[in-house]
Coordinates of C-alpha atoms and ligand atoms in Angstrom, one line a residue:
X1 CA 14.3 19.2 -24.4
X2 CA 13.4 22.3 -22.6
X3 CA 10.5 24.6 -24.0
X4 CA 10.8 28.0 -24.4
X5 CA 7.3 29.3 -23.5
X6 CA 6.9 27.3 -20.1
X7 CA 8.4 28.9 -16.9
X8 CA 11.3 26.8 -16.1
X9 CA 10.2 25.6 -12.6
X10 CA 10.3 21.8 -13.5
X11 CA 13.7 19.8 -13.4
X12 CA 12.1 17.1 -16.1
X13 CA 13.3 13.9 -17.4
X14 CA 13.9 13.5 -21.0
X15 CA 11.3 11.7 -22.3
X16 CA 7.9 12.7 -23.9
X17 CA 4.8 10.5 -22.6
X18 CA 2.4 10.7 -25.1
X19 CA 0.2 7.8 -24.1
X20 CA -1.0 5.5 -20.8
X21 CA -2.5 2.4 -20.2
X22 CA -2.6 0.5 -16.9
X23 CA 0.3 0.3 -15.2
X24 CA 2.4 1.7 -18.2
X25 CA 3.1 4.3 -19.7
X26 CA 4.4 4.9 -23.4
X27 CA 6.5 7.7 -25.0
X28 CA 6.6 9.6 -28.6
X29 CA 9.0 6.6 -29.5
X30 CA 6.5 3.7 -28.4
X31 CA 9.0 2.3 -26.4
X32 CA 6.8 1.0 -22.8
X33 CA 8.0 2.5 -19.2
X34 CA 6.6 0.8 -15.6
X35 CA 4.9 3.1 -13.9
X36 CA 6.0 3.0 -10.2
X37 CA 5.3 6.7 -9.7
X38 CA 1.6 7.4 -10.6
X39 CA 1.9 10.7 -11.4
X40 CA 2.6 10.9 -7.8
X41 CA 0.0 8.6 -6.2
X42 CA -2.3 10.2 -8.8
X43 CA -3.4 7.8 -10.8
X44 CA -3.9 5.0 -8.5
X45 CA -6.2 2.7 -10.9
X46 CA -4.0 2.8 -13.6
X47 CA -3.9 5.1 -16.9
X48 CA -6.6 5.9 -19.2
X49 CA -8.9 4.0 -17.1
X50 CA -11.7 2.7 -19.7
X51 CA -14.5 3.0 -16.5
X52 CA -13.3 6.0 -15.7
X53 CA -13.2 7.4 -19.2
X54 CA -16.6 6.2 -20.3
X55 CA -17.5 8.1 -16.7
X56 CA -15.9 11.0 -18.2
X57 CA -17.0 11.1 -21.9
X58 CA -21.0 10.5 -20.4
X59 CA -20.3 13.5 -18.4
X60 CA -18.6 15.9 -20.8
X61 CA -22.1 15.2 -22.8
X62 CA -24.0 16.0 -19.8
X63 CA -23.4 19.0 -18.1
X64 CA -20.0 20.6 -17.4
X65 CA -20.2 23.3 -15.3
X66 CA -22.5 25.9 -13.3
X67 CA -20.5 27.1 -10.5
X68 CA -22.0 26.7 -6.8
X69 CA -24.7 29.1 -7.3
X70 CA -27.1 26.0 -7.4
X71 CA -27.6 22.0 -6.0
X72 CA -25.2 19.6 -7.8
X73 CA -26.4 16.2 -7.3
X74 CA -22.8 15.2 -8.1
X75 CA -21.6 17.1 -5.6
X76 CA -23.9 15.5 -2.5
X77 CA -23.3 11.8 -3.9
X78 CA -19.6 12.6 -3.7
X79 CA -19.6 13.8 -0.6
X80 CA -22.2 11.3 0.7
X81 CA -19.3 8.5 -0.6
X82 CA -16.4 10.6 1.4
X83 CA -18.0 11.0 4.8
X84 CA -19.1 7.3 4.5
X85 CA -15.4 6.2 4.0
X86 CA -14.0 8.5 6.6
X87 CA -16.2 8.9 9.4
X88 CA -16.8 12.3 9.0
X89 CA -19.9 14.4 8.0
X90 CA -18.7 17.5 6.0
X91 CA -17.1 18.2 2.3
X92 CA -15.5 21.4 0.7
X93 CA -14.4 20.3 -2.9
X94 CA -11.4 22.4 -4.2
X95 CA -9.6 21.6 -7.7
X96 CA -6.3 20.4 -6.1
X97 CA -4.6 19.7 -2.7
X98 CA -2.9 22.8 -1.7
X99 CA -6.4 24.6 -1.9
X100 CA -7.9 21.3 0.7
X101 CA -5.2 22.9 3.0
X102 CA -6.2 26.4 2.7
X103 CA -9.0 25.7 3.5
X104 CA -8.2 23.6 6.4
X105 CA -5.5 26.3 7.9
X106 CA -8.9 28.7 7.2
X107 CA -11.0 26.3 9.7
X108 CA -7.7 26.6 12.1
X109 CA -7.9 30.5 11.7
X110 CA -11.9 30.8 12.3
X111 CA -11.5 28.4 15.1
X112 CA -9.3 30.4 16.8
X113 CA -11.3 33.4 16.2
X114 CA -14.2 32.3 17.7
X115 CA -12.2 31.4 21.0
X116 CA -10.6 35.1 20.7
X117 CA -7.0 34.0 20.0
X118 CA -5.6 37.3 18.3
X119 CA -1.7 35.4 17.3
X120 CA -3.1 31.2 16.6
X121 CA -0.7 29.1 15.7
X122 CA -0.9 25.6 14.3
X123 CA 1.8 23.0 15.1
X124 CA 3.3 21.1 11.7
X125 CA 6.1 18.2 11.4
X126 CA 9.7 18.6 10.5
X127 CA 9.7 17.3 6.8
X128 CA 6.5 18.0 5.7
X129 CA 4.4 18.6 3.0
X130 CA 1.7 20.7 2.4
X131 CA 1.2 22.4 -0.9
X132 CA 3.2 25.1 -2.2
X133 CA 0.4 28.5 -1.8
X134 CA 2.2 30.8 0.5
X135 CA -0.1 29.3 3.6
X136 CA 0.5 26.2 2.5
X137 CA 4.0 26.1 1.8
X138 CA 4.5 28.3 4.8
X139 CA 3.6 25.1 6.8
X140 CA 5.9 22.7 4.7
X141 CA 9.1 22.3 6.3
X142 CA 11.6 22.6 3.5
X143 CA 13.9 25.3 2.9
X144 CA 13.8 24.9 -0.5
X145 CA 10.4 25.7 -1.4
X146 CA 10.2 28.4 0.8
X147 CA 13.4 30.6 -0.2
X148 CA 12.9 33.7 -1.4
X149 CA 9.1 33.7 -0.7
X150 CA 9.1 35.2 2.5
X151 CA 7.6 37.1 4.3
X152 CA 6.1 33.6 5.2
X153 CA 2.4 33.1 6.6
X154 CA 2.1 32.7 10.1
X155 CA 1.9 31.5 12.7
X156 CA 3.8 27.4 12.3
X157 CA 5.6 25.7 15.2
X158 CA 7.1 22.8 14.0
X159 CA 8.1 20.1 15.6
X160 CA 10.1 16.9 15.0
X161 CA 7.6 14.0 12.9
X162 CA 6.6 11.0 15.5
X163 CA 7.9 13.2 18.3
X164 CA 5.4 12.5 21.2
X165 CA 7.0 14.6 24.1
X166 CA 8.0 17.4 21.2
X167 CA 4.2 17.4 20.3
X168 CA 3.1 17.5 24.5
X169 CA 6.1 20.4 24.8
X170 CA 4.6 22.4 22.2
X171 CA 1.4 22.4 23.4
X172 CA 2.5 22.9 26.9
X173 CA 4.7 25.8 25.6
X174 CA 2.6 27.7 23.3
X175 CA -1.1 28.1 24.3
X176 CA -2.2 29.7 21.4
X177 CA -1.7 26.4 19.4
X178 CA -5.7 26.4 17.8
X179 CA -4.9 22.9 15.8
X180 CA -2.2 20.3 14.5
X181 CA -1.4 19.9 10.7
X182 CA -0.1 16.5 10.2
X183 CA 0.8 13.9 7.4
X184 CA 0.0 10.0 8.5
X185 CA 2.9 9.2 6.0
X186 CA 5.1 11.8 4.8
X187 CA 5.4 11.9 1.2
X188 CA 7.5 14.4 -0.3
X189 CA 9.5 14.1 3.2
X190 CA 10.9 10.6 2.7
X191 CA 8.2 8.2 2.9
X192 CA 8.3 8.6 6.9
X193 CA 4.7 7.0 8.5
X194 CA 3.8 8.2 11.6
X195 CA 4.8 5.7 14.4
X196 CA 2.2 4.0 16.6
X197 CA 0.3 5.8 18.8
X198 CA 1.4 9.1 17.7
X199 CA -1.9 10.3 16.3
X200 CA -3.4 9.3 19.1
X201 CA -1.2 11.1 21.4
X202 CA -1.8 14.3 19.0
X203 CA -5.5 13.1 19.3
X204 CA -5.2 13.8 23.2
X205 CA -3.5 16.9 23.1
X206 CA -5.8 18.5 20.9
X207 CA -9.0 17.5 23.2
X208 CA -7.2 18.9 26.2
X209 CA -6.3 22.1 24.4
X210 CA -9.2 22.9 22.0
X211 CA -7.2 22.2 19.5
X212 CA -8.0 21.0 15.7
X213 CA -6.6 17.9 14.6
X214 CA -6.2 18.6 11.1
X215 CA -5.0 14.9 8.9
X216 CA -3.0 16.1 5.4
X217 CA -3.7 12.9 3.4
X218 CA -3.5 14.6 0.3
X219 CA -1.1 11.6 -0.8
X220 CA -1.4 8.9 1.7
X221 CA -5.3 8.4 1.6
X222 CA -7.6 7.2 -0.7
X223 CA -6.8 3.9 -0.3
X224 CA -2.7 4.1 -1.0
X225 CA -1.5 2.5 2.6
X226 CA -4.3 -0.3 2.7
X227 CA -6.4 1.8 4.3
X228 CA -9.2 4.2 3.1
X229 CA -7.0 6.9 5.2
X230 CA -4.0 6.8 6.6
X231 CA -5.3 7.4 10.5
X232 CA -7.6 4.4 10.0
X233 CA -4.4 2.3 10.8
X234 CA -5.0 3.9 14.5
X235 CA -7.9 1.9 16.1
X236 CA -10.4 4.3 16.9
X237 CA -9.1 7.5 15.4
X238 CA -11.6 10.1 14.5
X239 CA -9.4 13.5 13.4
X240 CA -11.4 17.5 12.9
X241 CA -10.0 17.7 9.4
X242 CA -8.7 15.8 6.6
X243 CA -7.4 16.8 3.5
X244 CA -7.4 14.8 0.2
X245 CA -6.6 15.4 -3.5
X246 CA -4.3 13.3 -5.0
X247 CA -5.9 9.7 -6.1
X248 CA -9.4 11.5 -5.7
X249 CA -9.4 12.2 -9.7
X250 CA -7.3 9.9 -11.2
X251 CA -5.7 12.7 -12.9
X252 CA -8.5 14.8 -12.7
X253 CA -8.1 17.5 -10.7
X254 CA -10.1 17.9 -7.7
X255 CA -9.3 17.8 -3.7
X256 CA -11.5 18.2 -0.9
X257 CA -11.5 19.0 2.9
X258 CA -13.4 17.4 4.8
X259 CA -14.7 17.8 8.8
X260 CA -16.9 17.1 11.8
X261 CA -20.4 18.7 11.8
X262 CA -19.3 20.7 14.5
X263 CA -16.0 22.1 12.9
X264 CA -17.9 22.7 8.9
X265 CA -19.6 25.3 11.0
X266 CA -16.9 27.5 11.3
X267 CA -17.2 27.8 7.5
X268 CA -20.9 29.6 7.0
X269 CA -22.3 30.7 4.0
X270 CA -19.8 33.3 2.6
X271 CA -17.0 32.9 4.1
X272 CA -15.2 30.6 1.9
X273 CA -15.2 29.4 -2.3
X274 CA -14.3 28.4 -5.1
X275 CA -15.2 28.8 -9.1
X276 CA -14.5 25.1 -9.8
X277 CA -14.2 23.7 -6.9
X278 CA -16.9 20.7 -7.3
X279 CA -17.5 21.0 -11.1
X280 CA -19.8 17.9 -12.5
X281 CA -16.7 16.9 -14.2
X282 CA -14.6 16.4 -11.3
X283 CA -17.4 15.1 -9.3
X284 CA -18.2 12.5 -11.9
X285 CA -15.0 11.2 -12.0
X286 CA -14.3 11.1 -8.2
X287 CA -17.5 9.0 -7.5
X288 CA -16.0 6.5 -10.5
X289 CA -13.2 6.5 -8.9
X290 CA -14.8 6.0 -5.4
X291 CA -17.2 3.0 -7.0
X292 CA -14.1 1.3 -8.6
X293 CA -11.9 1.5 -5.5
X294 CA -14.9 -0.3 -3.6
X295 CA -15.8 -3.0 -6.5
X296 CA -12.4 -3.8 -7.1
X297 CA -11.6 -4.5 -3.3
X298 CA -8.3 -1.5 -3.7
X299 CA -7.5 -1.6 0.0
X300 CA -7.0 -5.0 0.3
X301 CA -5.4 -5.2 -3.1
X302 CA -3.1 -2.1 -1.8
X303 CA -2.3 -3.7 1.7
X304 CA -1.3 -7.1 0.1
X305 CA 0.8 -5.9 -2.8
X306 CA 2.6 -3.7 -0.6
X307 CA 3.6 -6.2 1.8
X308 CA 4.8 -7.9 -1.4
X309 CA 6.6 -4.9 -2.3
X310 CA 8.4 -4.4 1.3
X311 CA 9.2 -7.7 1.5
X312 CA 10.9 -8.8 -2.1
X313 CA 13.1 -5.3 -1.4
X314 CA 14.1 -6.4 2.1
X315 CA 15.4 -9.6 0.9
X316 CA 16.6 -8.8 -2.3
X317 CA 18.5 -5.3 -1.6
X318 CA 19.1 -5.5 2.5
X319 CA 22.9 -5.3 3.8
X320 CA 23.0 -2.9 0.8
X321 CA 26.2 -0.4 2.3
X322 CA 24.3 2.4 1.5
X323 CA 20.9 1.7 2.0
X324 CA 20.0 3.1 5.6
X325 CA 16.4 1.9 5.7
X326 CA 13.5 0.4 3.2
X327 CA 10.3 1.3 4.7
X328 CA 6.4 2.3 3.6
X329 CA 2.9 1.4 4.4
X330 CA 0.7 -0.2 1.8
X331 CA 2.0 1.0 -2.0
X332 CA 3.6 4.0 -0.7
X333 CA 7.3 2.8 -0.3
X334 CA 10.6 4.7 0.6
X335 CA 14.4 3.5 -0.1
X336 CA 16.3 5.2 2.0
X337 CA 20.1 5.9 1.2
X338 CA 23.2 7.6 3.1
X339 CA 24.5 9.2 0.0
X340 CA 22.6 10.8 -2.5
X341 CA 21.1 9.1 -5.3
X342 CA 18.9 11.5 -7.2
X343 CA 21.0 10.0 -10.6
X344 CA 19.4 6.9 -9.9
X345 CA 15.9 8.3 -11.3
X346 CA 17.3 8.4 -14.5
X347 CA 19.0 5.4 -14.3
X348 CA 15.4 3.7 -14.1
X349 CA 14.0 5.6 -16.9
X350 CA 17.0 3.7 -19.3
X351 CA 15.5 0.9 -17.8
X352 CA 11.5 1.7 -18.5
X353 CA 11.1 2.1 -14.9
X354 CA 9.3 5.3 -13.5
X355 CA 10.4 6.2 -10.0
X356 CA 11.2 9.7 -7.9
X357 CA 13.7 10.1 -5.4
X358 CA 13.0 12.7 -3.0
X359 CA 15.4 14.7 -0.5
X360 CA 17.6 13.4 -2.8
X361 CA 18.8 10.3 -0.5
X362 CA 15.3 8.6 -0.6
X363 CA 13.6 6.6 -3.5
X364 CA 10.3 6.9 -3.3
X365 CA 7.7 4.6 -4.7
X366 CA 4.1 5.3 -5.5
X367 CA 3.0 2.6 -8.1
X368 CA -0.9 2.1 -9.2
X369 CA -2.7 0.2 -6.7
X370 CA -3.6 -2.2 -9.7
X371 CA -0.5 -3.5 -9.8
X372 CA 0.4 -7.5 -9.8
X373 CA 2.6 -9.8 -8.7
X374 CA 4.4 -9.8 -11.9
X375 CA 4.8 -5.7 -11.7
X376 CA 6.2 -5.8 -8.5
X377 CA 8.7 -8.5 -9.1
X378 CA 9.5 -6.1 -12.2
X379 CA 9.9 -2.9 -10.2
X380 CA 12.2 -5.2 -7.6
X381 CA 14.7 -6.2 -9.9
X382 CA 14.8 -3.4 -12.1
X383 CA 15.6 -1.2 -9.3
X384 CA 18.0 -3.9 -8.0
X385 CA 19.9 -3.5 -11.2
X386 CA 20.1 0.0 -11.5
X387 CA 21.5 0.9 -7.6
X388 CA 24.0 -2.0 -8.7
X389 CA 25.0 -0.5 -11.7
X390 CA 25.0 3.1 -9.8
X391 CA 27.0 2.1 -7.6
X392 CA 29.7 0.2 -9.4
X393 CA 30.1 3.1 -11.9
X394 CA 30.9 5.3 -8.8
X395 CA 33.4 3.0 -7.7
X396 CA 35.5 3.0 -11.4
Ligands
PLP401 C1 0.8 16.9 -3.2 C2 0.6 17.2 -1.8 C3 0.0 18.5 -1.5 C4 -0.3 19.6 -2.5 O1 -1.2 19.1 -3.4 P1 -1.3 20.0 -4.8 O2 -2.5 19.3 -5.5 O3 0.0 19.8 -5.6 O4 -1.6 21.4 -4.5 C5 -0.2 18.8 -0.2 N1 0.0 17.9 0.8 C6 0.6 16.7 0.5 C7 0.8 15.7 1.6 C8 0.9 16.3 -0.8 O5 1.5 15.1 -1.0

């Protein structure tokens, strides 16, 4: 099944999706796959999204594109619906998520700047996941992605994720630390959510040292963990920066970063852009998407079906010998084994399941927020079947 005009950078499964709707998705063959993926924690209403679409198809009528030279009405009521969600008061609109953290590591850069730090560095998580631009994947803390690429952007200290007294070390340690880039869940890491307090803490550290506090919720926000935003499960947490992308479009691509009044500033006229970034198209979609989330109560739909979620795999797969841990906030979920399991992804898809397993030990799942009760009993024993069979076929 591999192409031979496409640059080989994709290990992909063998199957050809020609077709979504809902929570499913259909290949060449019309045979019907669960979605438990979403395009990762893309397309978080669902495929082919008839509000969305109509939303789209109006649009594409409308008025495309003009680049920034002008006022997009689209633009403001987007960003008008952003700062309402998240508390703060600024947007930059990119076209995906690893150009949200450019931006965001450009805010950390002109920060520092301005305070006449020649060296800055920004202090990033052990695991993590941040785009794959060399800034961005200069930040991520994977090997993998980041062999061969070098010489790598600096300046990253990384520290262990959750890690309070790592965190208050670093700070302590390295004074030209200008701001913390931080996932409230790790994603592509292992599903890991930041424990407790730990923003907080991070929250703290940056006040005392001057310091950005820069949110990556490029996968976790936009309504995935319950919440609007990941931090919002931290009473009282107001962060510089926070980057989204992801569930923003639905599958169209757009991201934004977004900040304080204060911190926007360091980004005048000039000094940052984009040719796309903030098309009508996008826009239109992203305020759909923002309109449906609200009408169709997302959050709360997100926070009770992932409780569901958690729960049925505690009881039905717990005292599994391999499983180390099953973990996840809201519908962003994480299986976590002691021996690797990356087989087990295609062991789903012979059983019209769609899931990812990431670091290779860790299922990850990411289904539509607009799942039901019926879905999620279907994802649980699906997946309780295939680790079964998995693992008895190792044993013979
Ligand atoms: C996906 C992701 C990115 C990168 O987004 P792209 O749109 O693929 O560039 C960055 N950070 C996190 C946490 C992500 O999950």
């Amino acid at each position: 099944m591999s192409s031979t005009h496409l640059f080989d950078t994709y290990a992909r499964m063998a199957v050809r999706f020609v077709r979504g709707e809902g929570v499913w998705l259909f290949d060449d063959q019309g045979e019907r796959y669960l979605d438990a993926l979403s395009g990762i924690a893309v397309c978080s209403l669902g495929h082919a999204h008839p509000q969305l679409a109509e939303a789209l198809c109006d649009q594409a009528k409308t008025l495309w594109h003009t680049a920034n030279i002008a006022h997009l009405p689209m633009q403001e009521c987007l960003a008008a619906g952003l700062c309402a969600i998240s508390g703060l008061d600024r947007v930059f609109l990119s076209n995906s998520g690893l150009e949200a953290v450019e931006c965001a590591i450009k805010i950390a850069r002109r920060h520092a700047s301005a305070q006449h730090i020649e060296q800055p560095a920004i202090l990033v998580a052990s695991e993590s996941f941040h785009g794959r631009s060399l800034a961005s994947l200069s930040a991520s803390g994977s090997a993998a992605i980041q062999e061969g690429f070098g010489p790598l952007v600096g300046e990253f200290i990384r520290v262990p994720f959750g890690d309070c007294e790592a965190a208050t070390h670093a700070f302590r340690t390295h004074p030209n630390l200008v701001a913390a880039l931080i996932e409230p869940v790790q994603g592509e890491g292992g599903v890991r959510v930041a424990p407790a307090g730990y923003l907080t803490h991070l929250r703290g550290l940056c006040d005392q040292h001057d310091a950005l506090l820069m949110l990556d919720e490029i996968q976790c926000g936009m309504a995935r963990t319950g919440r609007w935003f990941g931090y919002q499960h931290e009473p009282g947490l107001l962060p510089d920066v926070v980057t989204i992308a992801k569930a923003l479009g639905n599958g169209m691509p757009i991201g934004a970063c977004l900040a304080t009044e204060k911190v926007a500033g360091l980004l005048p006229v000039g000094s940052h852009g984009t040719t796309f970034g903030g098309n009508p198209l996008a826009c239109r979609v992203g305020l759909e998407v923002l309109a449906v989330m609200r009408s169709d109560h997302i959050c709360e739909r997100a926070e009770t079906m992932g409780k569901r979620l958690l729960e049925q795999l505690q009881t039905q797969l717990s005292g599994h010998p391999h499983i180390v841990e099953i973990r996840g906030r809201g519908l962003m979920v994480g299986i976590e084994f002691d021996v690797d399991v990356a087989e087990l992804k295609t062991r789903a898809l012979h059983h019209k399941l769609i899931i990812n397993v990431t670091r290779g030990r860790i299922i990850r799942l990411l289904p539509p927020l607009i799942v039901d009760e019926t879905h999620i009993e279907q994802i649980v024993d699906t997946l309780a079947k295939v680790i079964e069979e998995h693992f008895a076929d190792q044993a013979s």
